[in-house]
Amino acid sequence: MKTLKYFIQTAFLLSLILMIFDSCKTSLAIKEKTGSVLWSENCSRCHYSPDPEEYNDAQWDVIAMHMRVRTNLTQEESEKITRFLQDAN
Amino acid sequence: MKKLQHSQRFRNRIKLCALFILCAVSPALKAQEEQRKTVSTHGASVVTKSVIIGYAYSDFCISPRSDVKTNFTRIGFSPTMIWKLTDKLFFESQVEFNTDSGRITTVVEYAKLSYIYNKYITIGMGKILTPFGTYTERFEAPFIERLPNTPLGFRHLEDAPNIGPVGSEMGIDIRGGFQVGDAKMNYDLYVTNGARLNDGLHEPKLAGAIEYENFFDNNTNKAIGCRVGYLPFSNSSLEIGGSVNYSKAGDAKSVYKDILARAFSADISYQKAIIPMKTLLNIKGQINYLDVDKASYLNELGTAYSFDNTSDIYYVRISLRPALIKNKYLKKVELLGRYNSANFAKEALWGGLTTRTDIGLAYWLSVSTGLRVAYEFTNYADGTTGEIYLVRFVTGF
């Protein structure tokens, strides 16, 4: 009886851990977000999103690094946003 | 014959020198030429990968209850220079020049060398904007702050108590952001010089007040702090954050050396497009709470007294901008409202509750240039009230 109790508890704990891990998996829709979507979602958290034409490619490269660190953007977000701004300017 | 040989040798030497000078100078000339070609708008250079961004603003104030009813009070110019040294290393510094009540002030707001260690960790050191809450780091810049003033208690002022770090400090931080499923999290951990306790010996009225811009530390103890932010929605529209900061605040070797200052903060940021109203909604808020160990101070008469040294400040700002409508003038208008409260330790000589209500309007000429107008009504701790109209013309570049 005691073994069965431990078994149930362990199984419950394992399923909980699996559920947490599974919920931590990023969905495809999020992974496939484009740079333009991320640009409009993230920049506007603090200020209105700037026009890509405001700066040239090299400038966006520098500004993106500054913004990534200042607002703790993920590396993927920062790279996609930079590529979008450089392609669109 | 000898003369001819000498002249030949002299000519060879001149040729060698000319060749040497040419070799030495030509790369420099080429680099200069390249730089000239690549320097483009906004002061950036492709060669050095540097850029200057920043903001400038000018303030006008109407005080109906004052003897001087109108005043051009302040102008500020603040360039931020960023150098990308490698793909992992960069330096940034912001200097602010402003005239406040006729005095010209120059301040290095922050200067920080950052190293991106990996996709989750960035290490920075220097004079850093303390990541305590979000206001100081993200919303304080006048072209980002929609109202022409700062929330009560959230701007560092000399000779005023700080309720948690609200400016910049000397120190080191480690930070980063990552996905947690479809949500996101970010973190900041930091060590700084920390708080300094005003013991009241030179300014009895400020005894027990805490100052965080402690650029040359008053004790060996360092402050430790962190902020954790959570963005539960996949579109990053909501961010909630919590911060803590622990620091021994008294001067080394003084009777106050073990006095501990514990600061806590909670912040919220939310923005949403309300499609039926064709309007953008933006909500920001932060509360700071500070608890300082009880201690005995001397008042102006030299009498010892003590008080419960806990204080809090908070603000909530709501803005609405009908940016999705067709009218080209109305879509540039943003309506603003903010409630501010500063509840300083009741029994302190600097204590009491002050509240302020700001109602304003911003007219955006571009994404970072605008005219802001606000009415500010304040209930002071001594029971008096004040009202001011503020106008600010600001641009971000």
PDB file of C-alpha atoms in Angstrom, chain B residues 127-281:
ATOM      1  CA  LYS B 127      27.386  54.383 -14.099  1.00  0.00           C
ATOM      2  CA  ILE B 128      24.168  52.478 -14.667  1.00  0.00           C
ATOM      3  CA  LEU B 129      20.493  53.413 -14.620  1.00  0.00           C
ATOM      4  CA  THR B 130      19.352  51.316 -11.672  1.00  0.00           C
ATOM      5  CA  PRO B 131      16.918  48.635 -12.887  1.00  0.00           C
ATOM      6  CA  PHE B 132      14.566  49.203  -9.953  1.00  0.00           C
ATOM      7  CA  GLY B 133      11.093  49.231 -11.462  1.00  0.00           C
ATOM      8  CA  THR B 134      10.856  50.464 -15.034  1.00  0.00           C
ATOM      9  CA  TYR B 135      10.407  54.233 -14.898  1.00  0.00           C
ATOM     10  CA  THR B 136      14.049  55.307 -14.666  1.00  0.00           C
ATOM     11  CA  GLU B 137      15.351  52.952 -17.331  1.00  0.00           C
ATOM     12  CA  ARG B 138      12.538  53.008 -19.869  1.00  0.00           C
ATOM     13  CA  PHE B 139      10.107  55.891 -19.499  1.00  0.00           C
ATOM     14  CA  GLU B 140      11.977  58.856 -18.046  1.00  0.00           C
ATOM     15  CA  ALA B 141      13.362  60.250 -21.329  1.00  0.00           C
ATOM     16  CA  PRO B 142      11.202  63.326 -22.082  1.00  0.00           C
ATOM     17  CA  PHE B 143      10.291  62.175 -25.607  1.00  0.00           C
ATOM     18  CA  ILE B 144       9.052  58.847 -24.153  1.00  0.00           C
ATOM     19  CA  GLU B 145       7.307  60.332 -21.101  1.00  0.00           C
ATOM     20  CA  ARG B 146       4.035  61.653 -22.545  1.00  0.00           C
ATOM     21  CA  LEU B 147       3.465  64.293 -19.852  1.00  0.00           C
ATOM     22  CA  PRO B 148       5.688  67.364 -19.500  1.00  0.00           C
ATOM     23  CA  ASN B 149       6.618  66.445 -15.921  1.00  0.00           C
ATOM     24  CA  THR B 150       7.962  63.445 -14.005  1.00  0.00           C
ATOM     25  CA  PRO B 151       5.862  61.406 -11.568  1.00  0.00           C
ATOM     26  CA  LEU B 152       6.128  62.703  -8.000  1.00  0.00           C
ATOM     27  CA  GLY B 153       9.267  61.306  -6.346  1.00  0.00           C
ATOM     28  CA  PHE B 154      10.484  59.444  -9.435  1.00  0.00           C
ATOM     29  CA  ARG B 155      13.058  62.023 -10.482  1.00  0.00           C
ATOM     30  CA  HIS B 156      16.278  62.254  -8.541  1.00  0.00           C
ATOM     31  CA  LEU B 157      16.512  65.648  -6.844  1.00  0.00           C
ATOM     32  CA  GLU B 158      19.288  66.901  -4.629  1.00  0.00           C
ATOM     33  CA  ASP B 159      18.247  67.537  -1.016  1.00  0.00           C
ATOM     34  CA  ALA B 160      15.165  65.355  -1.342  1.00  0.00           C
ATOM     35  CA  PRO B 161      14.612  61.840   0.008  1.00  0.00           C
ATOM     36  CA  ASN B 162      14.770  58.961  -2.490  1.00  0.00           C
ATOM     37  CA  ILE B 163      12.205  56.213  -2.049  1.00  0.00           C
ATOM     38  CA  GLY B 164      14.171  53.483  -3.757  1.00  0.00           C
ATOM     39  CA  PRO B 165      16.786  54.110  -6.448  1.00  0.00           C
ATOM     40  CA  VAL B 166      15.311  56.568  -8.970  1.00  0.00           C
ATOM     41  CA  GLY B 167      18.430  57.622 -10.850  1.00  0.00           C
ATOM     42  CA  SER B 168      21.767  56.164 -11.762  1.00  0.00           C
ATOM     43  CA  GLU B 169      24.390  54.477  -9.602  1.00  0.00           C
ATOM     44  CA  MET B 170      27.927  53.204  -9.898  1.00  0.00           C
ATOM     45  CA  GLY B 171      27.898  49.448 -10.219  1.00  0.00           C
ATOM     46  CA  ILE B 172      27.636  46.301 -12.283  1.00  0.00           C
ATOM     47  CA  ASP B 173      24.579  44.527 -13.671  1.00  0.00           C
ATOM     48  CA  ILE B 174      23.761  41.214 -15.294  1.00  0.00           C
ATOM     49  CA  ARG B 175      20.616  41.039 -17.398  1.00  0.00           C
ATOM     50  CA  GLY B 176      18.761  39.207 -20.099  1.00  0.00           C
ATOM     51  CA  GLY B 177      15.461  38.038 -21.526  1.00  0.00           C
ATOM     52  CA  PHE B 178      14.082  34.679 -22.615  1.00  0.00           C
ATOM     53  CA  GLN B 179      10.927  32.897 -23.777  1.00  0.00           C
ATOM     54  CA  VAL B 180       8.942  30.819 -21.284  1.00  0.00           C
ATOM     55  CA  GLY B 181       6.546  28.992 -23.549  1.00  0.00           C
ATOM     56  CA  ASP B 182       4.618  31.701 -25.365  1.00  0.00           C
ATOM     57  CA  ALA B 183       5.265  34.151 -22.530  1.00  0.00           C
ATOM     58  CA  LYS B 184       8.507  36.003 -21.844  1.00  0.00           C
ATOM     59  CA  MET B 185      10.579  36.779 -18.800  1.00  0.00           C
ATOM     60  CA  ASN B 186      13.434  39.152 -18.193  1.00  0.00           C
ATOM     61  CA  TYR B 187      15.758  39.753 -15.283  1.00  0.00           C
ATOM     62  CA  ASP B 188      18.298  42.231 -13.929  1.00  0.00           C
ATOM     63  CA  LEU B 189      20.704  41.500 -11.097  1.00  0.00           C
ATOM     64  CA  TYR B 190      22.992  44.239  -9.881  1.00  0.00           C
ATOM     65  CA  VAL B 191      25.515  45.316  -7.287  1.00  0.00           C
ATOM     66  CA  THR B 192      25.980  49.048  -6.703  1.00  0.00           C
ATOM     67  CA  ASN B 193      27.464  51.430  -4.166  1.00  0.00           C
ATOM     68  CA  GLY B 194      23.954  51.576  -2.734  1.00  0.00           C
ATOM     69  CA  ALA B 195      22.128  53.854  -0.363  1.00  0.00           C
ATOM     70  CA  ARG B 196      23.547  56.635   1.772  1.00  0.00           C
ATOM     71  CA  LEU B 197      21.771  57.615   4.980  1.00  0.00           C
ATOM     72  CA  ASN B 198      21.512  61.299   5.768  1.00  0.00           C
ATOM     73  CA  ASP B 199      22.353  61.356   9.489  1.00  0.00           C
ATOM     74  CA  GLY B 200      21.129  64.928   9.843  1.00  0.00           C
ATOM     75  CA  LEU B 201      24.383  66.372  11.205  1.00  0.00           C
ATOM     76  CA  HIS B 202      24.647  68.877   8.339  1.00  0.00           C
ATOM     77  CA  GLU B 203      20.968  68.965   7.331  1.00  0.00           C
ATOM     78  CA  PRO B 204      18.825  68.191  10.419  1.00  0.00           C
ATOM     79  CA  LYS B 205      15.638  68.533   8.374  1.00  0.00           C
ATOM     80  CA  LEU B 206      16.672  65.553   6.215  1.00  0.00           C
ATOM     81  CA  ALA B 207      17.729  63.227   9.055  1.00  0.00           C
ATOM     82  CA  GLY B 208      16.827  59.647   8.172  1.00  0.00           C
ATOM     83  CA  ALA B 209      16.369  60.347   4.470  1.00  0.00           C
ATOM     84  CA  ILE B 210      18.030  58.015   1.969  1.00  0.00           C
ATOM     85  CA  GLU B 211      20.052  59.107  -1.057  1.00  0.00           C
ATOM     86  CA  TYR B 212      20.856  56.552  -3.753  1.00  0.00           C
ATOM     87  CA  GLU B 213      23.154  58.467  -6.123  1.00  0.00           C
ATOM     88  CA  ASN B 214      26.115  57.493  -3.944  1.00  0.00           C
ATOM     89  CA  PHE B 215      28.912  57.902  -6.492  1.00  0.00           C
ATOM     90  CA  PHE B 216      31.766  57.595  -4.003  1.00  0.00           C
ATOM     91  CA  ASP B 217      30.631  55.000  -1.503  1.00  0.00           C
ATOM     92  CA  ASN B 218      30.261  55.931   2.170  1.00  0.00           C
ATOM     93  CA  ASN B 219      30.859  52.356   3.352  1.00  0.00           C
ATOM     94  CA  THR B 220      32.348  49.054   2.199  1.00  0.00           C
ATOM     95  CA  ASN B 221      28.969  47.376   2.025  1.00  0.00           C
ATOM     96  CA  LYS B 222      27.430  47.170  -1.424  1.00  0.00           C
ATOM     97  CA  ALA B 223      23.758  47.164  -2.381  1.00  0.00           C
ATOM     98  CA  ILE B 224      22.349  44.112  -4.081  1.00  0.00           C
ATOM     99  CA  GLY B 225      19.175  44.214  -6.070  1.00  0.00           C
ATOM    100  CA  CYS B 226      17.190  42.571  -8.788  1.00  0.00           C
ATOM    101  CA  ARG B 227      14.151  43.020 -10.971  1.00  0.00           C
ATOM    102  CA  VAL B 228      12.157  40.242 -12.604  1.00  0.00           C
ATOM    103  CA  GLY B 229       9.704  41.073 -15.370  1.00  0.00           C
ATOM    104  CA  TYR B 230       7.020  38.767 -16.751  1.00  0.00           C
ATOM    105  CA  LEU B 231       5.162  39.260 -20.050  1.00  0.00           C
ATOM    106  CA  PRO B 232       2.313  36.719 -19.924  1.00  0.00           C
ATOM    107  CA  PHE B 233       0.792  37.510 -23.329  1.00  0.00           C
ATOM    108  CA  SER B 234       2.475  36.415 -26.543  1.00  0.00           C
ATOM    109  CA  ASN B 235       2.043  39.912 -28.053  1.00  0.00           C
ATOM    110  CA  SER B 236       4.115  41.468 -25.216  1.00  0.00           C
ATOM    111  CA  SER B 237       1.278  43.909 -24.429  1.00  0.00           C
ATOM    112  CA  LEU B 238       1.451  43.382 -20.655  1.00  0.00           C
ATOM    113  CA  GLU B 239       4.516  43.418 -18.465  1.00  0.00           C
ATOM    114  CA  ILE B 240       4.463  43.098 -14.705  1.00  0.00           C
ATOM    115  CA  GLY B 241       7.617  43.370 -12.674  1.00  0.00           C
ATOM    116  CA  GLY B 242       8.912  43.147  -9.137  1.00  0.00           C
ATOM    117  CA  SER B 243      12.129  44.628  -7.738  1.00  0.00           C
ATOM    118  CA  VAL B 244      14.063  44.468  -4.485  1.00  0.00           C
ATOM    119  CA  ASN B 245      17.111  46.380  -3.262  1.00  0.00           C
ATOM    120  CA  TYR B 246      19.010  45.773  -0.003  1.00  0.00           C
ATOM    121  CA  SER B 247      21.698  48.098   1.195  1.00  0.00           C
ATOM    122  CA  LYS B 248      23.442  49.157   4.392  1.00  0.00           C
ATOM    123  CA  ALA B 249      23.191  52.927   4.313  1.00  0.00           C
ATOM    124  CA  GLY B 250      25.162  54.429   7.200  1.00  0.00           C
ATOM    125  CA  ASP B 251      28.649  55.932   6.990  1.00  0.00           C
ATOM    126  CA  ALA B 252      31.502  53.531   7.785  1.00  0.00           C
ATOM    127  CA  LYS B 253      32.536  53.643  11.458  1.00  0.00           C
ATOM    128  CA  SER B 254      29.494  55.802  12.402  1.00  0.00           C
ATOM    129  CA  VAL B 255      26.776  54.761  14.841  1.00  0.00           C
ATOM    130  CA  TYR B 256      24.534  54.311  11.814  1.00  0.00           C
ATOM    131  CA  LYS B 257      26.864  51.835  10.040  1.00  0.00           C
ATOM    132  CA  ASP B 258      24.438  48.892  10.419  1.00  0.00           C
ATOM    133  CA  ILE B 259      21.297  50.737   9.324  1.00  0.00           C
ATOM    134  CA  LEU B 260      19.712  48.730   6.528  1.00  0.00           C
ATOM    135  CA  ALA B 261      17.536  50.184   3.761  1.00  0.00           C
ATOM    136  CA  ARG B 262      15.145  47.709   2.138  1.00  0.00           C
ATOM    137  CA  ALA B 263      13.407  48.898  -1.010  1.00  0.00           C
ATOM    138  CA  PHE B 264      10.702  47.064  -2.954  1.00  0.00           C
ATOM    139  CA  SER B 265       8.918  47.943  -6.144  1.00  0.00           C
ATOM    140  CA  ALA B 266       6.130  46.644  -8.373  1.00  0.00           C
ATOM    141  CA  ASP B 267       5.538  47.929 -11.896  1.00  0.00           C
ATOM    142  CA  ILE B 268       3.023  47.425 -14.664  1.00  0.00           C
ATOM    143  CA  SER B 269       2.920  48.349 -18.338  1.00  0.00           C
ATOM    144  CA  TYR B 270       0.022  47.615 -20.660  1.00  0.00           C
ATOM    145  CA  GLN B 271      -0.889  48.802 -24.124  1.00  0.00           C
ATOM    146  CA  LYS B 272      -3.699  47.772 -26.403  1.00  0.00           C
ATOM    147  CA  ALA B 273      -5.385  48.921 -29.575  1.00  0.00           C
ATOM    148  CA  ILE B 274      -9.136  49.278 -28.835  1.00  0.00           C
ATOM    149  CA  ILE B 275     -10.394  48.663 -32.360  1.00  0.00           C
ATOM    150  CA  PRO B 276     -14.078  49.740 -31.878  1.00  0.00           C
ATOM    151  CA  MET B 277     -12.845  53.074 -30.479  1.00  0.00           C
ATOM    152  CA  LYS B 278      -9.971  53.258 -33.000  1.00  0.00           C
ATOM    153  CA  THR B 279      -7.814  54.184 -30.046  1.00  0.00           C
ATOM    154  CA  LEU B 280      -4.533  53.119 -28.488  1.00  0.00           C
ATOM    155  CA  LEU B 281      -4.701  52.605 -24.743  1.00  0.00           C
TER     156      LEU B 281
END
